[in-house]
GROMACS .gro file of C-alpha atoms in nm:
model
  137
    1UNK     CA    1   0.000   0.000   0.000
    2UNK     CA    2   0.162   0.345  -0.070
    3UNK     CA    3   0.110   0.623   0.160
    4UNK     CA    4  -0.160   0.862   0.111
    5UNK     CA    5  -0.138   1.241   0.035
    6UNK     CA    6  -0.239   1.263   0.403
    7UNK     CA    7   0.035   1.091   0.598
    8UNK     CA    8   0.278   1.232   0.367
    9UNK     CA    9   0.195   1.656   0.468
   10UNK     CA   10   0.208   1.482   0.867
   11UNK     CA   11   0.554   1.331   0.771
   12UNK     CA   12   0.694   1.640   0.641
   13UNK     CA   13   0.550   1.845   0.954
   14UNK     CA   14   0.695   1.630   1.159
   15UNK     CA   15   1.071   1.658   0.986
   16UNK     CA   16   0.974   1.999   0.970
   17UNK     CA   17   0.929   2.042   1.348
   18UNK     CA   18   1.202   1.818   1.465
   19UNK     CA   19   1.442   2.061   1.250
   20UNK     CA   20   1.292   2.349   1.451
   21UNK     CA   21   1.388   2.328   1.809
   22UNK     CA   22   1.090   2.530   1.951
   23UNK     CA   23   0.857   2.291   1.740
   24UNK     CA   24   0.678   2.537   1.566
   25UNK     CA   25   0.793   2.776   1.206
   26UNK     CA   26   0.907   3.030   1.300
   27UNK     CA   27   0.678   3.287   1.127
   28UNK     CA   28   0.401   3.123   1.338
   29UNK     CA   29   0.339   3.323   1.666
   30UNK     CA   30   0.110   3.206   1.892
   31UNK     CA   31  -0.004   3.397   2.216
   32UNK     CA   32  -0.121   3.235   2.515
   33UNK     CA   33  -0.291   3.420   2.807
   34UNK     CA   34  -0.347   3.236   3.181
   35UNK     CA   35  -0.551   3.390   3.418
   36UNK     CA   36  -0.633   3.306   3.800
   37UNK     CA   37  -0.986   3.181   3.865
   38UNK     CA   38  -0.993   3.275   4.254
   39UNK     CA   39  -1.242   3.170   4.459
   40UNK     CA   40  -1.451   3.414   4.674
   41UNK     CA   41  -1.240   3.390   5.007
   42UNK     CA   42  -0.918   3.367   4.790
   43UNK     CA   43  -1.035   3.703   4.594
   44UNK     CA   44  -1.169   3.877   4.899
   45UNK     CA   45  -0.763   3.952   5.070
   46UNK     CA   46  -0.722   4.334   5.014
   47UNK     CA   47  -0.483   4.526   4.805
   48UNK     CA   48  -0.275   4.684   5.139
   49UNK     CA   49   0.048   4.902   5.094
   50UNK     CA   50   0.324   4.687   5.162
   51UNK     CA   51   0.465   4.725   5.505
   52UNK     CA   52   0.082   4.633   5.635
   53UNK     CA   53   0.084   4.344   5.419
   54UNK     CA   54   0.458   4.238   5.570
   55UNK     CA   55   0.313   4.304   5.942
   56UNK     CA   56  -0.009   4.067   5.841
   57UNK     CA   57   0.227   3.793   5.710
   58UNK     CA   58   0.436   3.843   6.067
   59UNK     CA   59   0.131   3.755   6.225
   60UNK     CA   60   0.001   3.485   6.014
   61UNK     CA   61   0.293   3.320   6.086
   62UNK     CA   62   0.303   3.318   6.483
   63UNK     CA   63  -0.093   3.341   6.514
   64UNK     CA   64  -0.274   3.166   6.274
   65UNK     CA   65  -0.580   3.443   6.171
   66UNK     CA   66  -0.448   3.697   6.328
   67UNK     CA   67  -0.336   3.893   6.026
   68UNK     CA   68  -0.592   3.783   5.822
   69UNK     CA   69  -0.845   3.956   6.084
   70UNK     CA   70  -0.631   4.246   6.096
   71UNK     CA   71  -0.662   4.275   5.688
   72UNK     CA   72  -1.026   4.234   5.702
   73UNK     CA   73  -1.028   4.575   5.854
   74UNK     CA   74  -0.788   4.703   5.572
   75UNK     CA   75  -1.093   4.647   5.331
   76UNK     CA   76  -1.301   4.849   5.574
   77UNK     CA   77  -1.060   5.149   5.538
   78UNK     CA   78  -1.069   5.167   5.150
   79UNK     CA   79  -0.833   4.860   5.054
   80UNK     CA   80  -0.937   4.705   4.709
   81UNK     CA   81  -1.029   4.324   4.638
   82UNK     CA   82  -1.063   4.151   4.354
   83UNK     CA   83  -1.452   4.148   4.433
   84UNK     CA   84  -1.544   4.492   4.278
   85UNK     CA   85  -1.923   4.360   4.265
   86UNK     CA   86  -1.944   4.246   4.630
   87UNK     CA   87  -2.033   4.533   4.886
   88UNK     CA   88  -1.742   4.627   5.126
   89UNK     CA   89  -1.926   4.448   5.425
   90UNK     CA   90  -1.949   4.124   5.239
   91UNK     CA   91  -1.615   4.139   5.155
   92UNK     CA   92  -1.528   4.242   5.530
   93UNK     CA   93  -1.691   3.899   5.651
   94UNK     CA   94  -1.511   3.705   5.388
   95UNK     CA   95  -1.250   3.792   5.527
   96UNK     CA   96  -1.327   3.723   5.869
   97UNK     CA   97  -1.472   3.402   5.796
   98UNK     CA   98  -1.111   3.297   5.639
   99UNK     CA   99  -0.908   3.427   5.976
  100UNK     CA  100  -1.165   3.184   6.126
  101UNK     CA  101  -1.126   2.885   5.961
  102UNK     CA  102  -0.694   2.918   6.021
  103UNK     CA  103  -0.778   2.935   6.380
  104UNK     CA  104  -0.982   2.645   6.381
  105UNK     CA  105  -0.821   2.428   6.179
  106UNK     CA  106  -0.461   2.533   6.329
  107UNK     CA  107  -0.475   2.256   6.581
  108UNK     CA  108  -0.425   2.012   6.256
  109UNK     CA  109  -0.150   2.239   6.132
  110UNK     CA  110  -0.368   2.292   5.819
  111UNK     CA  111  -0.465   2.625   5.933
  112UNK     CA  112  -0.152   2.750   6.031
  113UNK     CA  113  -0.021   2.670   5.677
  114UNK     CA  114  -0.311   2.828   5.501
  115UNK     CA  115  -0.243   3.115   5.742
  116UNK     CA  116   0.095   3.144   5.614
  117UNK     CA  117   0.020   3.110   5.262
  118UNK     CA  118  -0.261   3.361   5.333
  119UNK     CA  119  -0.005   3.630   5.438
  120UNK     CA  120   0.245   3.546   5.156
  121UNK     CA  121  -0.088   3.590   4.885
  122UNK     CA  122  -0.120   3.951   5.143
  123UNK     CA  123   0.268   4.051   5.031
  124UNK     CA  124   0.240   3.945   4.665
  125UNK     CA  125  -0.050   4.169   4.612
  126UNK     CA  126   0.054   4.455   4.775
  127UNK     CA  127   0.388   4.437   4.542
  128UNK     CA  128   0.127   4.438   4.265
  129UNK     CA  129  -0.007   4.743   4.412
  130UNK     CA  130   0.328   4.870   4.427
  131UNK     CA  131   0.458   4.809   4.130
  132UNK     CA  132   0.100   4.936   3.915
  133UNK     CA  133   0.042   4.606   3.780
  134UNK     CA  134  -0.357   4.534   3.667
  135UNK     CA  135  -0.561   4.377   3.992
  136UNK     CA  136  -0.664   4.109   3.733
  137UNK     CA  137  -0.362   3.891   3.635
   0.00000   0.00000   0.00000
């Protein structure tokens, strides 16, 4: 059986490719944007200026919740979320609701690690802010 017309054009893309480390011609450009689908607790932690964030990370990492309740207040005093929609008492309890959960599950450890990672998500925002990047990555 000879090959068809078919199998022949995949052959030659395949020499093709193999010839060109990236694996694509290089006229071809292709873009690719990712973006972060948070959930509601995860997009409720504030935009704060950096040294609050740094002091709420401190805290998150000797008292589980304890900087996440301080940052609740943060959205009370004008800090940004990435819940524009949600009204700024909604937002407050998220918040709240999330210091509560690290202190209750901190006797299993998982709360004191979400706590952590809680006040490290607190820093990398507020070098967002910092820097001007977009709220929505």
């Amino acid at each position: 059986m000879e090959p068809s017309h078919k199998d022949s054009e995949t052959a030659a893309a395949a020499a093709a490719a193999a010839a060109d480390p990236r694996g694509a011609s290089s006229s071809s450009g292709v873009v690719v944007q990712v973006r972060e689908k948070k959930g509601p607790l995860r997009a409720a932690i504030p935009y704060m200026p950096f040294p609050v964030a740094v002091i709420c990370l401190f805290l998150n990492t000797f008292v589980p919740g304890l900087g996440t309740f301080v940052s609740a207040f943060t959205v009370l005093c004008g800090a940004r979320t990435d819940l524009p929609d949600r009204h700024v008492c909604c937002v407050f309890w998220l918040n709240i609701a999330a210091a509560l959960i690290q202190v209750l599950t901190a006797i299993v450890m998982v709360g004191w690690i979400m706590s952590i990672f809680w006040g490290m998500d607190m820093v990398i925002l507020a070098s967002y802010k910092e820097q001007g990047i977009p709220q929505q990555l």
